[in-house]
mmCIF file of C-alpha atoms in Angstrom:
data_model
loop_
_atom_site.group_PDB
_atom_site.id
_atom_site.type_symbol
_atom_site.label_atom_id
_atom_site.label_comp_id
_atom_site.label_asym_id
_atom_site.label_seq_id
_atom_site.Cartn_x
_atom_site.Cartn_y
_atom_site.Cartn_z
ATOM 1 C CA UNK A 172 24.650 39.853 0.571
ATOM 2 C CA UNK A 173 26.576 39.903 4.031
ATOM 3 C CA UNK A 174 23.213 38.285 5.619
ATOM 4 C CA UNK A 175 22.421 36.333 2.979
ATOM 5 C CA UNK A 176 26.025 35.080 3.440
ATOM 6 C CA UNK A 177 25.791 34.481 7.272
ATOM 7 C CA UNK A 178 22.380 32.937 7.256
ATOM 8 C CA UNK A 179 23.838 29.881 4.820
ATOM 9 C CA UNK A 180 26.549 29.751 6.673
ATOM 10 C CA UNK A 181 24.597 29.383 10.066
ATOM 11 C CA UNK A 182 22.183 26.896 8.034
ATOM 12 C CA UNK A 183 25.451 25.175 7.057
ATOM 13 C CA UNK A 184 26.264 25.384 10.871
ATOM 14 C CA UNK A 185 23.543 23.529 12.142
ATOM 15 C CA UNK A 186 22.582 20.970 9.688
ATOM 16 C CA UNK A 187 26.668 19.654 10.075
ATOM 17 C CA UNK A 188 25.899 19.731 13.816
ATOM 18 C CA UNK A 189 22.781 17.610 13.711
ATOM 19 C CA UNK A 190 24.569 15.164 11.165
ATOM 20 C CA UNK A 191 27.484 14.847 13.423
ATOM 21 C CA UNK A 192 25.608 14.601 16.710
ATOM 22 C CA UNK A 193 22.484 12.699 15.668
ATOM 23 C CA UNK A 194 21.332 10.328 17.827
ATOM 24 C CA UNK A 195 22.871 6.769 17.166
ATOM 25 C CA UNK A 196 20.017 5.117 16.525
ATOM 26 C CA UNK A 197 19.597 1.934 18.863
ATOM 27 C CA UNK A 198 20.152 -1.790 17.293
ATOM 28 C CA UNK A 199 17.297 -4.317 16.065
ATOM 29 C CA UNK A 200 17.221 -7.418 18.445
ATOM 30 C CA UNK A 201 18.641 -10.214 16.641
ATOM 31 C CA UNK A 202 15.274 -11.936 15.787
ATOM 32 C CA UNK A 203 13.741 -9.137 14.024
ATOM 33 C CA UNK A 204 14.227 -9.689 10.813
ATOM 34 C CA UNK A 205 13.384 -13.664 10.598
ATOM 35 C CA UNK A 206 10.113 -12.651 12.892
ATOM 36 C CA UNK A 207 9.114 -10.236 9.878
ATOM 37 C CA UNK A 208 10.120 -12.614 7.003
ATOM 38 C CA UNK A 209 7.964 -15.460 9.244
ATOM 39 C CA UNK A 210 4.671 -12.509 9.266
ATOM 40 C CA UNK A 211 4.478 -12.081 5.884
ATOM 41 C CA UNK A 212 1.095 -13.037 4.401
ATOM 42 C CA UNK A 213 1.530 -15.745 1.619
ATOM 43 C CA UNK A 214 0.660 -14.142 -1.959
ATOM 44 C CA UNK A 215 -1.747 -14.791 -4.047
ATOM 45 C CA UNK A 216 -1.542 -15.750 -7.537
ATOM 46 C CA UNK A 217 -2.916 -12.203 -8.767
ATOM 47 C CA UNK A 218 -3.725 -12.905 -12.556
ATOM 48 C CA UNK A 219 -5.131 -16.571 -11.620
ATOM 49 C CA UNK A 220 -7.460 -14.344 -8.402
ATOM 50 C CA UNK A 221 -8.195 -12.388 -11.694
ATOM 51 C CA UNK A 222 -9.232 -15.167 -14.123
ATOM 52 C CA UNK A 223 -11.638 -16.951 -11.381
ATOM 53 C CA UNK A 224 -13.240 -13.042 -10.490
ATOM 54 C CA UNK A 225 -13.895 -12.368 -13.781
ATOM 55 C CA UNK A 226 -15.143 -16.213 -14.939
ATOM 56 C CA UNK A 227 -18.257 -16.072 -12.130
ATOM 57 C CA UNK A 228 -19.673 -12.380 -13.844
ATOM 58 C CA UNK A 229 -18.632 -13.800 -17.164
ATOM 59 C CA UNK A 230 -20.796 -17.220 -16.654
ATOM 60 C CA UNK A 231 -23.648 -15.802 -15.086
ATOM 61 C CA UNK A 232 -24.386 -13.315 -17.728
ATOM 62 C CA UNK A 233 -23.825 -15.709 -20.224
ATOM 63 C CA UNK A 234 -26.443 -18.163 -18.729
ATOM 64 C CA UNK A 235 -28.576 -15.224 -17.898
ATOM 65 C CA UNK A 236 -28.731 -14.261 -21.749
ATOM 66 C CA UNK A 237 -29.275 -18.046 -22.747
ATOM 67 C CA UNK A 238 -32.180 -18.207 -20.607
ATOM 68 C CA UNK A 239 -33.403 -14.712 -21.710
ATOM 69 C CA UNK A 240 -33.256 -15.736 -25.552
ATOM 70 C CA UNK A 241 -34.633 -19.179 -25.474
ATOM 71 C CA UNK A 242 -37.508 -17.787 -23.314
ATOM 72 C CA UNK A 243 -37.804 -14.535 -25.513
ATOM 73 C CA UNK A 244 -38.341 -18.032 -28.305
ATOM 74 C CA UNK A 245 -40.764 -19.812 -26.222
ATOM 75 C CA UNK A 246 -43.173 -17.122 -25.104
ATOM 76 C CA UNK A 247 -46.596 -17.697 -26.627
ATOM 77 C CA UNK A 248 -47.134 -14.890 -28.500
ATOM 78 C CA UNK A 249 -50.965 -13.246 -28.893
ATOM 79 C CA UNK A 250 -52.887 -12.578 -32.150
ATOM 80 C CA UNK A 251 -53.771 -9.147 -32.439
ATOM 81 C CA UNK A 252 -54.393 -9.247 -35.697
ATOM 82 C CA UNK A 253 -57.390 -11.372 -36.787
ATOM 83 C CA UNK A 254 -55.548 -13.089 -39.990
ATOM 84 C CA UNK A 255 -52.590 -13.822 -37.612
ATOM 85 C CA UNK A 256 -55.205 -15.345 -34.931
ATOM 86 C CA UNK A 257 -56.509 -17.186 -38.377
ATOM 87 C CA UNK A 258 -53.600 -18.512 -39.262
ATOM 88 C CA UNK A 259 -52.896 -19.626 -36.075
ATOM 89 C CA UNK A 260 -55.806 -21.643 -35.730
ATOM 90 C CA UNK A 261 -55.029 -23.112 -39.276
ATOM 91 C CA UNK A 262 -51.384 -24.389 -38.346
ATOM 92 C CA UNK A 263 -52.515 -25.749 -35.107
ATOM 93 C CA UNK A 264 -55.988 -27.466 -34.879
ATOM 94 C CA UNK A 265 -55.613 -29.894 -36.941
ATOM 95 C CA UNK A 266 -54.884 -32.392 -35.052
ATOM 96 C CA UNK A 267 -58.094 -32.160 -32.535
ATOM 97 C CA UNK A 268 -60.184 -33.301 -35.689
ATOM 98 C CA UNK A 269 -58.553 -36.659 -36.461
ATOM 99 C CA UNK A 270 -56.499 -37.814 -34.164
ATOM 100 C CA UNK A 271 -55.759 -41.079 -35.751
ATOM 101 C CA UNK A 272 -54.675 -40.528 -38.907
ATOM 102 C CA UNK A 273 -51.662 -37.746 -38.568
ATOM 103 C CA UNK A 274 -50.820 -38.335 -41.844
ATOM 104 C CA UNK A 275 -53.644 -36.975 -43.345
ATOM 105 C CA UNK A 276 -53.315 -33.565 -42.152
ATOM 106 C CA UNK A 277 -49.979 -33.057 -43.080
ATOM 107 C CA UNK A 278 -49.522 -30.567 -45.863
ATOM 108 C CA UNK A 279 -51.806 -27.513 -46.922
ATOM 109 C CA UNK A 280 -55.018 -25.790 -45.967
ATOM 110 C CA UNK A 281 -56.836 -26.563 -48.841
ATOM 111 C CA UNK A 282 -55.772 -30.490 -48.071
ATOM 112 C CA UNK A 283 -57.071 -30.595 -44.708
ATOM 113 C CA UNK A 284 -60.260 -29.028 -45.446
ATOM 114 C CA UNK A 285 -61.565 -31.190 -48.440
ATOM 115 C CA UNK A 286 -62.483 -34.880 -46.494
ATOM 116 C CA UNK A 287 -60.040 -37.584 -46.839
ATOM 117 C CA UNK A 288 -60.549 -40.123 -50.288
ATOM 118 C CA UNK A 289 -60.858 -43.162 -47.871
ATOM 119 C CA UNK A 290 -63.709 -41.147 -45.653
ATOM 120 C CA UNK A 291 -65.780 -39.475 -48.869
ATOM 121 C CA UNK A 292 -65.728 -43.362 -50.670
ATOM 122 C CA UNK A 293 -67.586 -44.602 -47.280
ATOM 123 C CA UNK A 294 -69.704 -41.796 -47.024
ATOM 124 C CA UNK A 295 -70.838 -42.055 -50.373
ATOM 125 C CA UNK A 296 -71.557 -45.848 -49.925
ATOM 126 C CA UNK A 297 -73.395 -45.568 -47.039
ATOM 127 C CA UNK A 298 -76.220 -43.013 -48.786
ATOM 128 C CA UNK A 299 -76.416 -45.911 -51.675
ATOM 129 C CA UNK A 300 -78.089 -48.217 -49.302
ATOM 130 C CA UNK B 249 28.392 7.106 9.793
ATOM 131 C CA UNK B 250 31.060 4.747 7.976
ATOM 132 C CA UNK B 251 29.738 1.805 9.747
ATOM 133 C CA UNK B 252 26.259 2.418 8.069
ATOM 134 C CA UNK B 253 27.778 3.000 4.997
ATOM 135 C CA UNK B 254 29.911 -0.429 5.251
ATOM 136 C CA UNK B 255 26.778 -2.231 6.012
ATOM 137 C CA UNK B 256 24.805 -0.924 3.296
ATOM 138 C CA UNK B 257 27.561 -1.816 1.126
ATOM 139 C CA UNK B 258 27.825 -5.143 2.931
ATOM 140 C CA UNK B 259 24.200 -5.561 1.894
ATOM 141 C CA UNK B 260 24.308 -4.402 -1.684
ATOM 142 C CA UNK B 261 26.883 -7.031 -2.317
ATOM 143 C CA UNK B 262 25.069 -9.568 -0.441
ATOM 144 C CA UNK B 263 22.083 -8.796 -2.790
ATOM 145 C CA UNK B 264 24.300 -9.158 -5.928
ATOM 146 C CA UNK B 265 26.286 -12.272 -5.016
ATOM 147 C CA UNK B 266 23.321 -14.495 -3.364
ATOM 148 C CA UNK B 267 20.766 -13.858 -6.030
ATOM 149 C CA UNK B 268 22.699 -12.478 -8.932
ATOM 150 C CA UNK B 269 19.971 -9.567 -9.134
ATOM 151 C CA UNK B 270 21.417 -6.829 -10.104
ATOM 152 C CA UNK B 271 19.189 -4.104 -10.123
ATOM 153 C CA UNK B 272 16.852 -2.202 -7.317
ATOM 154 C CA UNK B 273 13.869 -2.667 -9.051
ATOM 155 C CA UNK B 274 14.429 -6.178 -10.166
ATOM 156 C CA UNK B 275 14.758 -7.292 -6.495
ATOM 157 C CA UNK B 276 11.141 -5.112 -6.329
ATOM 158 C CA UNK B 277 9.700 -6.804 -9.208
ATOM 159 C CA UNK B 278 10.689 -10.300 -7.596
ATOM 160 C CA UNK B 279 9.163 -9.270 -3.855
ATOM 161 C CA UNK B 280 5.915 -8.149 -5.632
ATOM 162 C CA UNK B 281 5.831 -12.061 -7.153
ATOM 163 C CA UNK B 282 5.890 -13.107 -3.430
ATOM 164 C CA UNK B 283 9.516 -13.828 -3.112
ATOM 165 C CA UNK B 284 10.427 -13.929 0.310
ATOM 166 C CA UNK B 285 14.210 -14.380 0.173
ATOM 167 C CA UNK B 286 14.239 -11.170 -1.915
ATOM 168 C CA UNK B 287 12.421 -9.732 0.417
ATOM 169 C CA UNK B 288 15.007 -10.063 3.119
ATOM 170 C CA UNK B 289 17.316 -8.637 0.909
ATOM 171 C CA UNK B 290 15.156 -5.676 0.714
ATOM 172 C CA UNK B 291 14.598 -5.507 4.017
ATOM 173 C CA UNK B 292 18.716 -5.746 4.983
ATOM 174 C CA UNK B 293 19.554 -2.929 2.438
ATOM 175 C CA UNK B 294 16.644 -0.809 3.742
ATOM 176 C CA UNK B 295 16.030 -1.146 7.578
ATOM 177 C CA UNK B 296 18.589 0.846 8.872
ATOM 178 C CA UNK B 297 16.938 3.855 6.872
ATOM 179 C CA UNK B 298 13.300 3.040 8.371
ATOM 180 C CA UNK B 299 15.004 2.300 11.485
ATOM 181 C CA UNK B 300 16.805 5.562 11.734
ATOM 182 C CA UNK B 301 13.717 8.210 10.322
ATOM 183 C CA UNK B 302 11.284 6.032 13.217
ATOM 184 C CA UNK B 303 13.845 6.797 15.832
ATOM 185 C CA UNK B 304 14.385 10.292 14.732
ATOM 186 C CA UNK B 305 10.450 10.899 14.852
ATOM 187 C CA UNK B 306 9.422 8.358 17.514
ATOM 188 C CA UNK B 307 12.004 7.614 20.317
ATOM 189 C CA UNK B 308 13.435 4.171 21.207
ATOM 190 C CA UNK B 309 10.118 2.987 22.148
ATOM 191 C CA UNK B 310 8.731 0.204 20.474
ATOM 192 C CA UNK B 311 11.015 0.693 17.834
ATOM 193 C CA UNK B 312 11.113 -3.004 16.596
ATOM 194 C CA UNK B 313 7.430 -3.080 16.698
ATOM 195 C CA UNK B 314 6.862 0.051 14.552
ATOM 196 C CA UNK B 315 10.063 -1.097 11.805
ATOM 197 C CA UNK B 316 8.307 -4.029 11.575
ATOM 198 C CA UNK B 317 4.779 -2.655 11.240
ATOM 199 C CA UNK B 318 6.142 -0.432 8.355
ATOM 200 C CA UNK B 319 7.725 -4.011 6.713
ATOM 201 C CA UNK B 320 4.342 -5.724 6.948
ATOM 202 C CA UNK B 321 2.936 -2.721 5.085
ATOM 203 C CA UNK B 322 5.209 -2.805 2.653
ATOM 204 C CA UNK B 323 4.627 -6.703 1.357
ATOM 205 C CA UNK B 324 1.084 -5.994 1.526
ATOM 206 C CA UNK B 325 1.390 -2.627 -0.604
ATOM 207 C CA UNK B 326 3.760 -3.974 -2.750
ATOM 208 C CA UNK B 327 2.248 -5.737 -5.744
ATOM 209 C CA UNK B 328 0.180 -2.454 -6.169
ATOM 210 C CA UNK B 329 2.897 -0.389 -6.789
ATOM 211 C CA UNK B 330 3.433 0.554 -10.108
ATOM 212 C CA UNK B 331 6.533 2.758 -10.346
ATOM 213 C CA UNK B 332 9.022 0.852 -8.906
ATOM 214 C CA UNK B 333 11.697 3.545 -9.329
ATOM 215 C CA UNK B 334 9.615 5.236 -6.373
ATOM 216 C CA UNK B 335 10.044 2.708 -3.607
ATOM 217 C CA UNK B 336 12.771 4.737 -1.564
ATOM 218 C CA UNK B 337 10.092 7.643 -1.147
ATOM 219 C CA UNK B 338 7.239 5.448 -0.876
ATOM 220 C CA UNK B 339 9.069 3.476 1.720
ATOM 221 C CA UNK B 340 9.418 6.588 3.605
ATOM 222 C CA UNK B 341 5.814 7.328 3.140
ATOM 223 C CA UNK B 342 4.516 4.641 4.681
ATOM 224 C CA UNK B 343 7.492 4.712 7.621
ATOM 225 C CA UNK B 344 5.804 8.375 8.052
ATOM 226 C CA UNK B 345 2.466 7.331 8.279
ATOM 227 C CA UNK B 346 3.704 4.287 10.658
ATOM 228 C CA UNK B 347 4.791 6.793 12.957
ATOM 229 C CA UNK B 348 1.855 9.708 12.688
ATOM 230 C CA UNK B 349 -0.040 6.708 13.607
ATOM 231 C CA UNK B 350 2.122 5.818 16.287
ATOM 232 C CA UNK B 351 1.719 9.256 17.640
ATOM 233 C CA UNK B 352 -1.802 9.272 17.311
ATOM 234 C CA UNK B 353 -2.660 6.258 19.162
ATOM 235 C CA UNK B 354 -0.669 7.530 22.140
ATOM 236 C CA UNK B 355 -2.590 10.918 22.065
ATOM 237 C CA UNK B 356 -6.116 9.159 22.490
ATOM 238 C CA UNK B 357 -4.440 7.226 25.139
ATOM 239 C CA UNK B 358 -3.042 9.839 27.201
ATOM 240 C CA UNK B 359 -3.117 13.073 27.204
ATOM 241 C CA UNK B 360 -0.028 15.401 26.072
ATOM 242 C CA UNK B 361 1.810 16.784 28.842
ATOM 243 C CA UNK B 362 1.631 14.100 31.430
ATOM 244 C CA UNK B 363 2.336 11.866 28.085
ATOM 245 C CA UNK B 364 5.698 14.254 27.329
ATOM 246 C CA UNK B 365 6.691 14.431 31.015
ATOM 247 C CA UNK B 366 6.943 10.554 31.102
ATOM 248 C CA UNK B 367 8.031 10.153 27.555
ATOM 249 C CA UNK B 368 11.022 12.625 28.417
ATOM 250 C CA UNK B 369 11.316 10.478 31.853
ATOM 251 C CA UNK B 370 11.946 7.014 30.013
ATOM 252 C CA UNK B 371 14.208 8.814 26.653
ATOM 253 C CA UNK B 372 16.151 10.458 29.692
ATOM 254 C CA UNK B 373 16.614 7.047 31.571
ATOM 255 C CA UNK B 374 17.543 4.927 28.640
ATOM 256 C CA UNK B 375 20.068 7.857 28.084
ATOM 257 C CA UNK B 376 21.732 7.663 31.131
ATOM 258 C CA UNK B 377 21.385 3.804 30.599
ATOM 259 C CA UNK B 378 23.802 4.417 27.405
ATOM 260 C CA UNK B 379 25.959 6.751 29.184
ATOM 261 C CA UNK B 380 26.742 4.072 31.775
ATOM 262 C CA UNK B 381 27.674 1.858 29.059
ATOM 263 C CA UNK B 382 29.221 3.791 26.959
ATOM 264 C CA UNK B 383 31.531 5.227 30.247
ATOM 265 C CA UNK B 384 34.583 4.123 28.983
ATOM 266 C CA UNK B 385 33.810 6.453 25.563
ATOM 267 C CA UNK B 386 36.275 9.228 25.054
ATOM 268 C CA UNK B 387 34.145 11.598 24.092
ATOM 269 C CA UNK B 388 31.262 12.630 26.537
ATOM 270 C CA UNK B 389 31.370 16.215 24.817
ATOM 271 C CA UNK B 390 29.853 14.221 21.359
ATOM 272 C CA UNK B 391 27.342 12.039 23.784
ATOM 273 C CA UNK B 392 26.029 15.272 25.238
ATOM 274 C CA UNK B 393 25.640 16.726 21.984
ATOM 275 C CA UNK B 394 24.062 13.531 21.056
ATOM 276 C CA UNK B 395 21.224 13.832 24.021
ATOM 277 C CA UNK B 396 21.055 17.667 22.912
ATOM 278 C CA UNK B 397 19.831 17.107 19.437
ATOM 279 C CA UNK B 398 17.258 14.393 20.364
ATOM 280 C CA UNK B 399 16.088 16.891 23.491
ATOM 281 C CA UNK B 400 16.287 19.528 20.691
ATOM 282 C CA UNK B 401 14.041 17.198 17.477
ATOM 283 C CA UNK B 402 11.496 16.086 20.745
ATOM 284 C CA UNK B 403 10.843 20.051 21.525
ATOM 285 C CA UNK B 404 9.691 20.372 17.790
ATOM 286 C CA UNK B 405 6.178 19.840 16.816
ATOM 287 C CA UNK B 406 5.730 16.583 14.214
ATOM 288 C CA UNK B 407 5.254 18.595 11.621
ATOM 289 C CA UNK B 408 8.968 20.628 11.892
ATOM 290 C CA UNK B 409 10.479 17.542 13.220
ATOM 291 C CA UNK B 410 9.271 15.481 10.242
ATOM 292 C CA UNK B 411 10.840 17.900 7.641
ATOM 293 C CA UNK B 412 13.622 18.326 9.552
ATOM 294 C CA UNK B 413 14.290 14.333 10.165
ATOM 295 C CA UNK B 414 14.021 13.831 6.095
ATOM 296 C CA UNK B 415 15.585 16.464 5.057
ATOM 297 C CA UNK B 416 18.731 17.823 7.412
ATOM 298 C CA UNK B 417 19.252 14.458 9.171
ATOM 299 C CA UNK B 418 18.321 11.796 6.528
ATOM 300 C CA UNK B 419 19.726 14.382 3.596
ATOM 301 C CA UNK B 420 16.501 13.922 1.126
ATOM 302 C CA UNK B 421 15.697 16.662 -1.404
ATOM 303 C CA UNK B 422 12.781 18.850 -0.590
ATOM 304 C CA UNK B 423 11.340 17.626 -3.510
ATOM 305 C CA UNK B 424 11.390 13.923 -2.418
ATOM 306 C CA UNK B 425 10.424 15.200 1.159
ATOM 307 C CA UNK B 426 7.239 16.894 -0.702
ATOM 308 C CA UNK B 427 6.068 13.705 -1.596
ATOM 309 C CA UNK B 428 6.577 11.497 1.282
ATOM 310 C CA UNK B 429 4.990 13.945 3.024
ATOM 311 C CA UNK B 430 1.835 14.750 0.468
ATOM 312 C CA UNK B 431 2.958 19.195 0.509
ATOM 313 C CA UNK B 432 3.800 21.370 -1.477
ATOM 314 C CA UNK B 433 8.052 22.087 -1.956
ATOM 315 C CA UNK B 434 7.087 25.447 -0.819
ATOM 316 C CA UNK B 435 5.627 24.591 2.755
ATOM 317 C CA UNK B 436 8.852 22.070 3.134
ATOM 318 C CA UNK B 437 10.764 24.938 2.453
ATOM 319 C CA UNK B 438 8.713 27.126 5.155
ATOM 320 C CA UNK B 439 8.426 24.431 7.505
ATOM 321 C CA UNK B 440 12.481 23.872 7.144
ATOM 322 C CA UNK B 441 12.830 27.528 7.767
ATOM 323 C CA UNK B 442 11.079 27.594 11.021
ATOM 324 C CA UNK B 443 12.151 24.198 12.359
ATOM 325 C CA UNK B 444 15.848 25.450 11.910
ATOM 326 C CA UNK B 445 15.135 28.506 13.754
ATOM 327 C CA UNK B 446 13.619 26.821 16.650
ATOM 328 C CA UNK B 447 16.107 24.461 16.666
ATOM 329 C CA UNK B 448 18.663 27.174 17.149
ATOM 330 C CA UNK B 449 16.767 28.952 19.628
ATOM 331 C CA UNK B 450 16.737 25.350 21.726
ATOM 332 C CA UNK B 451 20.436 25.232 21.066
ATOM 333 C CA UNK B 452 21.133 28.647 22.348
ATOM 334 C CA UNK B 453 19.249 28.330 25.167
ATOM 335 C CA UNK B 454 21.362 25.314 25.809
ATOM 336 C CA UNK B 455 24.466 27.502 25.630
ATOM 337 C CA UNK B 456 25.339 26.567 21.971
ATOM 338 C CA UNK B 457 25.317 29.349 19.585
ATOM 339 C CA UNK B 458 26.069 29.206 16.117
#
């Protein structure tokens, strides 16, 4: 208790000495503080630095997932299938067999495979001669 | 100690009367939006605390270099900190690591005795600089108890002299001390402890007993 006593009041002691005697700590020059105030790095607008980081990412992907679907879209795609490869063939060769007359080949399969009215009425006038 | 005190006061009211901001952390809040006037305020009310720990840990050299070095460090850090009710031992923090830098660069540079003897050459020269000035001062008894105590804090390793500075001299709770200083309360406490004996042991030697 008795040592317990006399080490606090040593502590006390010492820290009031130090306090009391501390070094008086020497005085800024006079320009000091405009010279800091004249350093300081101008801010930056820190949500408007966020909007423009985050629009670049943003607008790439967005383009990037454009391109991605409309050339997913546009990719010939391959008949495995032989009715599929059929099919094909009947949606999209019509137009090598009579080029002039778009109109005829418009609608169905059965239409484009019977001959036109105009071409079977010649056809059948020619074998009369 | 009263003149400090006035000035700080001085300060405070400056803050209040200029700006009409009231609070601590509103003048915070208004620095981290890049306000430079507020700044300054920040900078009057707090300086002659940074000024005061970097002198207690560092000497008189460079002083305005390294205050202002801690400053600049605290504009850039200060829009990333969040708790604003922190600043005082974050300020601290960084005016620690501003002078374990310090220290640093002047151990690659030279090496530690021939760097104390001349250190201890120029503190003891600017000292009797401030003796001659001060020759008309009553009391030399207090200016040679003055020179004792910064013999005394130079004699301690950083470590005890750091937890000594922020504690004893600049009266911050262990706890706070902790933090600036990234340790456990316990090792303050320990580090306290063994600081104040050495400092004792300095002061004895020096014929001062307690």
């Amino acid at each position: 208790m008795t040592n317990s006593h006399n080490h606090n009041h040593n502590k006390n002691n010492l820290v009031t000495f130090l306090r009391h005697n501390q070094p008086i700590t020497p005085q800024p020059s006079p320009d000091l503080e405009q010279q800091i105030i004249d350093s300081l790095e101008p801010r930056h607008n820190r949500k408007r630095y966020r909007t423009v980081t985050w629009s670049i990412p943003s607008a790439i992907a967005t383009g990037f997932l454009f391109t991605t679907v409309s050339f997913g879209v546009r990719t010939p795609r391959i008949a495995i299938e032989p009715k599929d490869l059929e099919n094909f063939l009947v949606n999209n060769w019509q137009d090598t067999l009579n080029a002039r007359n778009n109109n005829v080949m418009s609608d169905s399969e059965a239409y484009w495979l019977l001959p036109t009215v105009s071409e079977s009425k010649q056809a059948l006038s020619v074998s009369a001669q | 100690m009263s003149e400090m005190l006035a000035s700080k006061q001085a300060s405070k009211a400056d803050t209040e009367s200029e700006t009409g901001v009231q609070t601590e952390q509103e003048l915070i809040l208004l620095c981290q939006q890049g306000d430079r006037e507020c700044f300054r305020l920040l900078y009057q009310r707090y300086q002659q605390r940074v000024r005061s720990t970097l002198y207690q840990l560092c000497g008189k050299a460079l002083l305005d270099d390294l205050v202002q070095e801690v400053f600049l460090r605290v504009w850039k850090g200060l829009p990333k900190l969040k708790k604003t009710k922190y600043f005082s031992t974050w300020l601290y923090r960084i005016s620690w690591n501003v002078a374990t830098d310090r220290r640093r660069k002047l151990a690659k540079v030279r090496d530690k005795t021939s760097f104390n003897e001349q250190y201890a050459d120029k503190d003891r020269l600017e000292y009797d600089k401030d003796l001659s000035n001060t020759q008309d001062a009553p009391d030399l008894m207090h200016l040679h108890y003055q020179d004792l105590v910064q013999r005394g804090l130079d004699n301690l390793s950083f470590e005890h002299r750091s937890v000594l500075v922020l504690h004893d001299l600049e009266d911050l709770p262990q706890k706070e001390v902790a933090q600036i200083l990234d340790i456990p309360v316990g090792t303050v406490k320990s580090r306290l402890f063994h600081a104040r004996n050495l400092f004792k042991k300095f002061l004895q030697q020096q014929g001062i007993s307690f």
